[in-house]
XYZ file of C-alpha atoms in Angstrom:
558
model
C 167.116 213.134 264.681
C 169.866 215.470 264.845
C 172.666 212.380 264.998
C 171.000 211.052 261.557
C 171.257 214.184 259.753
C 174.462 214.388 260.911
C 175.757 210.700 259.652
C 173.842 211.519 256.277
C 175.832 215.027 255.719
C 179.374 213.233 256.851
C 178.443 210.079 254.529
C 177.304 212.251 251.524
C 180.687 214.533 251.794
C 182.523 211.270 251.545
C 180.903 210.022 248.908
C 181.629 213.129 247.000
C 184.898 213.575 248.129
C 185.603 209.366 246.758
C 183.576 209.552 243.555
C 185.396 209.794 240.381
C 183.963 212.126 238.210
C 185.744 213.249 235.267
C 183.152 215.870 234.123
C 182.770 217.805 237.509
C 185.137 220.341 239.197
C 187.159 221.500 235.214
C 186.676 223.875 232.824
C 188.636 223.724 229.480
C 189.834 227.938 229.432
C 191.291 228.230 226.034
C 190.537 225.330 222.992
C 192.491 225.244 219.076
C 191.108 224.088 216.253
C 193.130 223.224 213.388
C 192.292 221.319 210.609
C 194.089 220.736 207.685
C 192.025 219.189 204.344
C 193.108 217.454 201.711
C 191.855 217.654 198.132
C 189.651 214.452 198.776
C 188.260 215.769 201.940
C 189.475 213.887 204.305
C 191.019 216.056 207.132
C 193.920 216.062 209.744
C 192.838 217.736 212.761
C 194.736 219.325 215.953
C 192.875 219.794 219.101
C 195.258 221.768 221.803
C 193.128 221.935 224.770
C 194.229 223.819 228.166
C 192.115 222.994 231.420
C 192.316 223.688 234.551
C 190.983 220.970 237.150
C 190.380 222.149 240.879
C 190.125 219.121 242.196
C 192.456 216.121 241.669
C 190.957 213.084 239.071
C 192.724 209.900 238.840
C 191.164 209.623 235.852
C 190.415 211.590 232.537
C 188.186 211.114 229.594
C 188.879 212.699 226.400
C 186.790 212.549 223.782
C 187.119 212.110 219.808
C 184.440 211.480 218.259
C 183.111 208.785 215.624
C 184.498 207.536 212.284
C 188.065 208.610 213.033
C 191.464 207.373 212.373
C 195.374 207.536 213.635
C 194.190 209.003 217.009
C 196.748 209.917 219.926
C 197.319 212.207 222.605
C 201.142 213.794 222.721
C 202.926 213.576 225.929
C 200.281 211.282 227.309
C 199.971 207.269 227.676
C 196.091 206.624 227.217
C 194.389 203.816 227.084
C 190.980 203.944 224.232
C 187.456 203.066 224.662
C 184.516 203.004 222.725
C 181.068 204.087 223.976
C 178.016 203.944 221.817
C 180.066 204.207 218.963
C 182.215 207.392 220.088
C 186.269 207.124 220.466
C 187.599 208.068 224.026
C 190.621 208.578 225.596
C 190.876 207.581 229.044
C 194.096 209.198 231.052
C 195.073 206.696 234.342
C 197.048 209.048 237.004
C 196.854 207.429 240.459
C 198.405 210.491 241.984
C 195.557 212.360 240.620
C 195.275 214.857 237.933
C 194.893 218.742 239.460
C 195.697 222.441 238.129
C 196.364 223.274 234.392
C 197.050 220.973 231.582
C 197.178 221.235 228.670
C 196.290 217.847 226.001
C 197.404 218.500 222.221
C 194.883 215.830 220.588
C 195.790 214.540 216.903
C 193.280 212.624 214.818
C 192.229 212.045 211.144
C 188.381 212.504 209.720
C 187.991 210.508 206.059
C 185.593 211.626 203.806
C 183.731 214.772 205.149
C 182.243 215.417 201.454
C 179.041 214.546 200.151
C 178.002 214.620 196.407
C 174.460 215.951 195.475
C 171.859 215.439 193.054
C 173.438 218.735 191.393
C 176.699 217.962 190.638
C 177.970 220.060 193.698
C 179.642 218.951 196.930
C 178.921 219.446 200.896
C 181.910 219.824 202.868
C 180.685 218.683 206.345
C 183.617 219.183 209.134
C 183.318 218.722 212.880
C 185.295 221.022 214.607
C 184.249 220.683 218.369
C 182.534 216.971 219.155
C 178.962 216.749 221.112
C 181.193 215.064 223.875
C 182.878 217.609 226.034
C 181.463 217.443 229.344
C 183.425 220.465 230.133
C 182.619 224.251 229.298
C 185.284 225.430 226.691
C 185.335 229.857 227.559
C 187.542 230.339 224.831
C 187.595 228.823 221.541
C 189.630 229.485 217.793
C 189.888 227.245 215.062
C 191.476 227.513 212.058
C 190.471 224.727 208.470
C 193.025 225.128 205.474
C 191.279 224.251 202.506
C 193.031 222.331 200.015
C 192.956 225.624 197.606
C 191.289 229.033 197.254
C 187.632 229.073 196.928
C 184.186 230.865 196.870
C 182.091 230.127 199.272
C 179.723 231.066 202.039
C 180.455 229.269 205.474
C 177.895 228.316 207.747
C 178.247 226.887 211.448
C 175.564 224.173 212.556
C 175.550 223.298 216.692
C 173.876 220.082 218.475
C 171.574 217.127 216.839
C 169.159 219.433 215.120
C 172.007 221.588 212.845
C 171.093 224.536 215.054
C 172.672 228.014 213.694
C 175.976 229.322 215.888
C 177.602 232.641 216.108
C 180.611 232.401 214.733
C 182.782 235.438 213.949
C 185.223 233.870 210.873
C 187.710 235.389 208.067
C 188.529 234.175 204.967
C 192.189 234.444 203.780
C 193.028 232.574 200.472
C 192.293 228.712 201.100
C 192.490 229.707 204.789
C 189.174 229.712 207.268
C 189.971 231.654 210.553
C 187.498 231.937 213.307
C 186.554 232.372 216.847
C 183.446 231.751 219.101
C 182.048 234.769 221.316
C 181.682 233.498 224.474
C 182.542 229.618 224.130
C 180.702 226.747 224.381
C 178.454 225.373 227.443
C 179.313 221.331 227.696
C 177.881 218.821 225.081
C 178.279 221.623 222.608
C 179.203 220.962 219.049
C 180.195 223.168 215.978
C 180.480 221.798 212.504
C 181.685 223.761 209.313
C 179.196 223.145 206.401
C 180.247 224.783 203.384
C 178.775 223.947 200.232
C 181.270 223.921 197.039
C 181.196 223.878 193.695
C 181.612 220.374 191.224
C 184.892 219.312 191.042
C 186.108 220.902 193.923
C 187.157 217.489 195.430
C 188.309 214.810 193.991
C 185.606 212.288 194.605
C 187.157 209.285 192.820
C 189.290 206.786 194.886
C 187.190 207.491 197.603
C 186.186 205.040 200.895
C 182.997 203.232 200.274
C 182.712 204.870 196.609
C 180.870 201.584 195.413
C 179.296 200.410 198.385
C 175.833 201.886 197.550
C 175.542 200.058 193.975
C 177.376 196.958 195.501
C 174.170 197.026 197.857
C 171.932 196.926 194.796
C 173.509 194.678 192.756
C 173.755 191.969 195.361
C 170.081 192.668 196.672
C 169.397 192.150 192.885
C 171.769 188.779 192.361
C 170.338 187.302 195.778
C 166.700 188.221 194.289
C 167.489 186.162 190.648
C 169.190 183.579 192.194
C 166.278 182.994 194.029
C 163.669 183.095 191.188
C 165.967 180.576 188.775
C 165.630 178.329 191.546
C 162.623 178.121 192.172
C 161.632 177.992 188.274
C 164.212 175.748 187.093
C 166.116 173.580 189.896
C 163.547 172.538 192.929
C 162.598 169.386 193.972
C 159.845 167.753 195.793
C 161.134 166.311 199.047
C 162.459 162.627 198.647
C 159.655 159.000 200.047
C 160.839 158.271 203.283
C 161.071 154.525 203.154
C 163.759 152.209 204.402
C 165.038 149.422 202.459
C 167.665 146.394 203.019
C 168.748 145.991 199.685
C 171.372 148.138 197.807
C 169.534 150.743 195.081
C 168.714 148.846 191.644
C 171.565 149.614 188.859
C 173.449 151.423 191.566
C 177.137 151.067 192.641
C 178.473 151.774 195.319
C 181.605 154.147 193.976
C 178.390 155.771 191.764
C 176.199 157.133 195.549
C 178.426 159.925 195.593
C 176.720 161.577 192.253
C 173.560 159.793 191.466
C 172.759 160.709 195.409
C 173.933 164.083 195.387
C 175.977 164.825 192.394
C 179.403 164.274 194.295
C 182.137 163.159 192.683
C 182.125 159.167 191.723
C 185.298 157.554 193.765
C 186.937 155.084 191.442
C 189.247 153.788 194.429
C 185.446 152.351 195.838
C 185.082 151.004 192.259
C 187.875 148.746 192.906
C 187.654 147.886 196.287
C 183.953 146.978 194.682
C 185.431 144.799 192.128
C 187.414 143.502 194.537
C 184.199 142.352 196.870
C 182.181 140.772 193.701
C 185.279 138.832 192.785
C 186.495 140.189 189.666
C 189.934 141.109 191.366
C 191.666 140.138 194.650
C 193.622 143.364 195.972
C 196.836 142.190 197.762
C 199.807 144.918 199.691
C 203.434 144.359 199.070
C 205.931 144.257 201.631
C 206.877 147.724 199.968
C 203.452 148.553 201.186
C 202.727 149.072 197.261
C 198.801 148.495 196.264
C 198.409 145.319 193.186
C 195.657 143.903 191.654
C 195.443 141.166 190.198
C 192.215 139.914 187.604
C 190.293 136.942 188.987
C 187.685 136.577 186.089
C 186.906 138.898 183.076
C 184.073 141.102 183.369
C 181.214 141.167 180.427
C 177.785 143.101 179.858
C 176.322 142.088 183.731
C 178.636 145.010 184.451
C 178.085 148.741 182.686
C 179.825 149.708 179.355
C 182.215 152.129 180.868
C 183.507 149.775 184.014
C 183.999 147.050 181.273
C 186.401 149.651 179.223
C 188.273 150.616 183.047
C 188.775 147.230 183.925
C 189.944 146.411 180.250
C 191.733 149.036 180.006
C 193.812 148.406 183.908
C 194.498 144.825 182.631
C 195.504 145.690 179.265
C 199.366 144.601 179.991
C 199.032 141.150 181.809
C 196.628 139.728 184.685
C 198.028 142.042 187.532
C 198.815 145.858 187.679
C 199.586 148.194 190.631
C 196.689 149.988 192.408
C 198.271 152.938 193.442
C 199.738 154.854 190.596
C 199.074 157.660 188.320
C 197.963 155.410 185.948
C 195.602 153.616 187.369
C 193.984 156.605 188.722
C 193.478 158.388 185.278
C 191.703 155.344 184.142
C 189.358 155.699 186.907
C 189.336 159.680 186.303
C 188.110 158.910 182.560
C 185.577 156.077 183.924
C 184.198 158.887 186.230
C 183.416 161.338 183.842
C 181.935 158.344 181.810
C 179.662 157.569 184.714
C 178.547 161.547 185.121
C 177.019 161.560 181.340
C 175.589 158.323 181.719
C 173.573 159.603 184.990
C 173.182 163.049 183.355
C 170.750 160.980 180.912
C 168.696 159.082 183.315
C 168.813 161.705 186.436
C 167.597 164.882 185.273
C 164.364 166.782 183.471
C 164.654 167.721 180.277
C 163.001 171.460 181.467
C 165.965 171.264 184.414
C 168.658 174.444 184.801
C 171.752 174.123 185.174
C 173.326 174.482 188.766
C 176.367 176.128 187.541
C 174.165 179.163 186.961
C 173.200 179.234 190.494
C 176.064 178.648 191.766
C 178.125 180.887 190.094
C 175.335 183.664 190.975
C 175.868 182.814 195.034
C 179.566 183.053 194.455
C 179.509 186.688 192.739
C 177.232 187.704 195.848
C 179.957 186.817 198.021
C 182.267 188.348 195.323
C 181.120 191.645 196.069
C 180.277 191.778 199.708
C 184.264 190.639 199.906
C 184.463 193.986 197.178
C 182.418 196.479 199.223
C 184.511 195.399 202.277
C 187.930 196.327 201.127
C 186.490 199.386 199.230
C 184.889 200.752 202.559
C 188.170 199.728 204.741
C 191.228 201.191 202.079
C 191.905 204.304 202.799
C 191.884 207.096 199.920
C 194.717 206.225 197.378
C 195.099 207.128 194.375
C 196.229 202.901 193.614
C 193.348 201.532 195.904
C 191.774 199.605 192.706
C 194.562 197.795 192.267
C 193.974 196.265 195.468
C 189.990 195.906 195.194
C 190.120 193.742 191.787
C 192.167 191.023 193.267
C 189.713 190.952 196.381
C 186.876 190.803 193.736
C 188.330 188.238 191.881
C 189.736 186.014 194.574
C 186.037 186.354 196.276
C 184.241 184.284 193.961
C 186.535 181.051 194.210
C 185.863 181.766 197.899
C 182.408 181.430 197.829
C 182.739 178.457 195.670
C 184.806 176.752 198.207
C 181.875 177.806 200.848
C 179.495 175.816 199.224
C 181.736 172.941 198.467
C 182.376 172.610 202.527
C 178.321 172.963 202.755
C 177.552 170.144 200.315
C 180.384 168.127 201.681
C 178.922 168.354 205.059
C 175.548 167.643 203.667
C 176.882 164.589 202.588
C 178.805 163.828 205.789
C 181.826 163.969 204.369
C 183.319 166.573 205.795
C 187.062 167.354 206.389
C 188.162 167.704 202.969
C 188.638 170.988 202.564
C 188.921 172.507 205.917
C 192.208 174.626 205.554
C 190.845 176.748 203.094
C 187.609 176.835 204.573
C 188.745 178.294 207.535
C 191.161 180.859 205.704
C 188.008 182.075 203.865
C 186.116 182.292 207.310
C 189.030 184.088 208.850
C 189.559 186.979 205.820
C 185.560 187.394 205.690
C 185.888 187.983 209.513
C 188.348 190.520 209.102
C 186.924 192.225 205.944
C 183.469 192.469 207.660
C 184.845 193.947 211.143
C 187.013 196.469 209.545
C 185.124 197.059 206.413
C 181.538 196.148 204.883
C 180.208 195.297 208.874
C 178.149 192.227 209.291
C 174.625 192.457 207.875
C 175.867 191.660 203.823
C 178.079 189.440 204.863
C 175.556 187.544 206.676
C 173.433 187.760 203.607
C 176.005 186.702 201.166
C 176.695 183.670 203.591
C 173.336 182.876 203.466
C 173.247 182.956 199.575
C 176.032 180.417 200.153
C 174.126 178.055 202.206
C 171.072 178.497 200.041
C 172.958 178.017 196.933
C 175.056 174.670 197.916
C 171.476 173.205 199.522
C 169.636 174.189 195.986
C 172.154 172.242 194.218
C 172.857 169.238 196.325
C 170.553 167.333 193.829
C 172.112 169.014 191.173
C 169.281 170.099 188.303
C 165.556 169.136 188.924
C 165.163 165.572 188.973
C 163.093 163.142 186.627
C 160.495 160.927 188.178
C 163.320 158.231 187.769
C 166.215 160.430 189.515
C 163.807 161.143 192.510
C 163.411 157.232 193.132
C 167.018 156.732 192.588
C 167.244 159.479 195.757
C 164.947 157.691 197.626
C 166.466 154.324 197.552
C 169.604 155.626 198.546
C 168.133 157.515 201.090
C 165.883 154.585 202.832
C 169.241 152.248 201.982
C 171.695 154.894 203.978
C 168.821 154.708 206.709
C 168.945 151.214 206.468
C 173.041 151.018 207.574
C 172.613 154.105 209.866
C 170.243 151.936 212.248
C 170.865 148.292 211.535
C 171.748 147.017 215.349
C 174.197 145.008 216.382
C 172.241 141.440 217.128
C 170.653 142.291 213.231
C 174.101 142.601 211.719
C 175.279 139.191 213.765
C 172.654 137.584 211.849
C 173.572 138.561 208.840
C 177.157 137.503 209.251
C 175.870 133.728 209.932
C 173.711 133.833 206.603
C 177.002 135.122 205.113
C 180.625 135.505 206.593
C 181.963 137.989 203.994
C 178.921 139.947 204.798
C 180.887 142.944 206.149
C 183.331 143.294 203.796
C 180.754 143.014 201.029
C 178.620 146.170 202.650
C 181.430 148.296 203.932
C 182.217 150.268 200.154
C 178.109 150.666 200.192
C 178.552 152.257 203.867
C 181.870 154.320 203.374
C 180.431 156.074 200.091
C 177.500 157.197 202.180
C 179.862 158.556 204.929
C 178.506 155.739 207.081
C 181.775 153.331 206.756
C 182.947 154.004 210.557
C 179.588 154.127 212.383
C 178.904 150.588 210.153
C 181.814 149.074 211.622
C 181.390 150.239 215.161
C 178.070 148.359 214.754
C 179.726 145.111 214.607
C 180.837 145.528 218.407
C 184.234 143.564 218.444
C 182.350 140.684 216.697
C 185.095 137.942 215.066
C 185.317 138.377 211.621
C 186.371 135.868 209.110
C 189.545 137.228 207.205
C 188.288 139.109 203.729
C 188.198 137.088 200.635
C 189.601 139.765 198.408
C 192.439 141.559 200.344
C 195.687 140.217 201.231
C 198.282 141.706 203.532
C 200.587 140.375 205.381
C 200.778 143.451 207.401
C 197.261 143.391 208.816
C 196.266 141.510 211.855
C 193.469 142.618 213.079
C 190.093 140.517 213.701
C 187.474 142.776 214.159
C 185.113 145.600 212.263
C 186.807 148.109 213.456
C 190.392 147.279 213.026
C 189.596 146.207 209.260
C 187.750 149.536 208.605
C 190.554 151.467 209.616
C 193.099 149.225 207.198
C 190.231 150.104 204.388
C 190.581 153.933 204.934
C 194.687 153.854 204.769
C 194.158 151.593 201.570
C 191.489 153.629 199.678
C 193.686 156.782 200.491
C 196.846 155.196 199.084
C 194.526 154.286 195.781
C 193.542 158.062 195.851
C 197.321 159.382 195.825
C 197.034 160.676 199.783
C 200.679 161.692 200.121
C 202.530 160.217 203.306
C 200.073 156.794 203.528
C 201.804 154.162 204.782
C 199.967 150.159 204.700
């Protein structure tokens, strides 16, 4: 029994004698305090601290406190942690820290002021932080105000604002105090002092908006929500799967009467090209031409009839890839919007735009409240806040562009900016505004791009239109491969007929992957010299490189 005890005392006095500990075995004999405040409130505080350790510490924690800026520690290399919220600085010596030092700690507090109902203002300053884990025996301070005033100057100590003996003087703008008999560790004093209106300049202040930036997008996000539901929902689209191609429907036309995406007139060719109204042919320039097989009447619509008119106007054969030809598609695609706008929509349907532009204005000022609660006071600071306010709404358009794009799967397009808005929302929200509105106004995003991938509420007719698109897209997205050999021996030009169908509905490589490395026949309406290939895939990825040169896709090369 004896020979345990004994291993249990000699293991015990190791362990303490091992144990890093930076609270035990120091006591901080004579503490500093001064604070210098400016005339918005925010303070620049000097800690000189002298303790005496008895035994040696490799390593030293030094607390700060919360919500403080410029921090350091002269003399001393630290390293800084964060612990629940609180600043530390942690002092590495491997030799071991032991006798009297003495730390001269430098940090700024923003914004110690608080405005009440009354017009006046609390000045709230922390001297000594809740964090010493040492017993301070001697402590001054001394808080320069930023001019003279009247007021009476209380001292509040620990989480419940308990009352402290203080003895203090009052010179001028100049607060000079002591403590009698120190502090015990964990111990904190704060200076409350309540002063009268205008005492601080209040305006150019960190976070001054935040609060009605909180309302006003709680208040947007509630509307925006409401004029949805009243004006722009749908029912959900007939699940059904279908074969055939949607009646009346082109295939450069999915885009927009399927989700109000933008018609591609470079399909509308390649289109043409597949009914046999034109034959589409590459130079050995690697130039795009088209050339007129058979004139197009009223089995087409009115506005294709003017385009193709109107690309043939000079002679039987025109080039495919200039600025020309692509305004005349440009003109046929807004033609094609109003003549869907007709036949698509309710006549009780709102307009998108509203709720879109609502969602973007959310974001608007989530991006606002960000840079307002990360500048620091400045006298200038709005003339870096407006720009973030107005650059924040083309952001959140751009958002919920990348949403509906994805939606419907064609993403890619705009993924540079989408990634630069990502990457400054980041930032703003972990230095400024935090996470929780910028969640919310991502959300809005989502919600509003999703609430307007229909565009307005849909007639009877623009729901069936969905549907057939739908059941069609469902069709290509699961036709197998033995199902699409069959096809190709009712018809050999049965691929190249489909594949503008497929690629408008984001489908175009998965179709051609479905043909396995099945022979094709060469296309009827393309010739190129330059192309070789003999299967789906090969020919699909020609058909991308041409439809990108039609489009004006600088650095294409056929």
């Amino acid at each position: 029994m004896k020979r345990l005890t004994r291993w249990l005392l000699t293991a015990l006095i190791l362990i303490l004698c091992t144990v890093n500990v930076f609270a035990a075995d120091a006591a901080v004999t004579k503490m500093d305090v001064n604070c210098i405040v400016d005339r918005y409130g925010s303070s620049t505080t000097t800690v000189t601290a002298e303790v005496i350790f008895d035994t040696a510490s490799d390593e030293i924690w030094i607390p700060v406190g919360t919500d403080v800026r410029s921090v350091s520690l002269s003399g001393y290399r630290v390293s800084k942690k964060t612990v629940d919220g609180s600043l530390w600085l942690v002092l590495k010596n491997s030799e071991g820290t032991i006798g009297t030092r003495t730390f001269v700690l430098t940090f700024k507090q923003p914004r110690n002021v608080t405005l009440n109902s009354d017009k006046t203002q609390t000045f709230d300053l922390q001297l000594v932080c809740p964090l010493w884990t040492w017993n301070v025996e001697t402590l001054t301070f001394s808080v320069t105000m930023p001019k003279a005033f009247d007021a009476k100057t209380t001292y509040q100590s620990g989480y419940f604002a308990d009352a402290v003996q203080v003895e203090d003087e009052i010179e001028g703008q100049t607060i000079r105090g002591s403590v009698p008999g120190g502090l015990l560790d964990r111990e904190s004093i704060d200076l409350v002092m309540t002063l009268p209106q205008g005492y601080f300049r209040l305006r150019n202040l960190r976070g001054g908006t935040a609060s009605v930036d909180v309302v006003l997008i709680g208040a947007l996000a509630l509307l925006c929500l409401v004029y949805w539901f009243c004006t722009l929902r749908n029912p959900l689209p007939k699940q059904q799967s279908r074969q055939l191609s949607p009646d009346g429907v082109f295939a450069w036309e999915f885009p927009y009467v399927g989700s109000c995406g933008a018609p591609d007139p470079a399909l509308l060719i390649t289109e043409w090209a597949s009914l046999g109204y034109l034959t589409i042919s590459v130079t050995s320039q690697g130039r795009v031409s088209l050339r007129a097989r058979i004139p197009m009447s009223n089995e087409r619509k009115t506005y294709e009839q003017k385009a193709f008119a109107a690309l043939f106007r000079k002679g039987p054969v025109c080039a495919g890839d200039t600025p020309r030809c692509r305004k005349i598609g440009a003109r046929a695609a807004r033609t094609c919007r109003a003549f869907w706008n007709r036949r698509l929509f309710s006549r009780s349907s709102g307009s998108p735009r509203i709720l879109e532009a609502g969602a973007a204005v959310i974001f608007a000022l989530t991006w606002f409240r960000a840079i307002d609660l990360l500048l620091p006071v400045w006298t200038l600071r709005v003339l870096l806040m407006i720009p973030v306010l107005i650059l924040g709404f083309p952001a959140g358009q751009i958002l919920q562009r990348s949403i509906q794009d994805a939606l419907r799967h064609t993403p890619g397009r705009r993924v540079l900016p989408v990634l630069l808005v990502l990457l400054a929302t980041a930032l703003l929200s972990q230095f400024g505004g935090g996470w929780p509105m910028t969640l919310l106004s991502l959300l809005a995003q989502a919600l509003a791009a999703a609430g307007t991938y229909y565009g307005g509420r849909r007639s009877a007719n623009g729901m069936e239109r969905i549907a057939q698109i739908r059941a069609f897209r469902r069709y290509l997205k699961t036709a197998n491969t033995h199902h699409l050999q069959l096809m190709l021996n009712q018809d050999g030009q049965y691929f190249y007929d489909v594949l503008p169908y497929a690629e408008a509905l984001g489908l175009g490589r998965r179709f051609a992957r479905r043909f396995a490395n099945i022979q094709l026949e060469p296309c009827a309406w393309l010739q190129d010299n330059s192309y070789h290939g003999h299967t789906a895939a090969d020919f699909f990825r020609h058909y991308r490189k041409l439809l990108k040169k039609m489009r004006g896709v600088s650095g294409v090369r056929l």
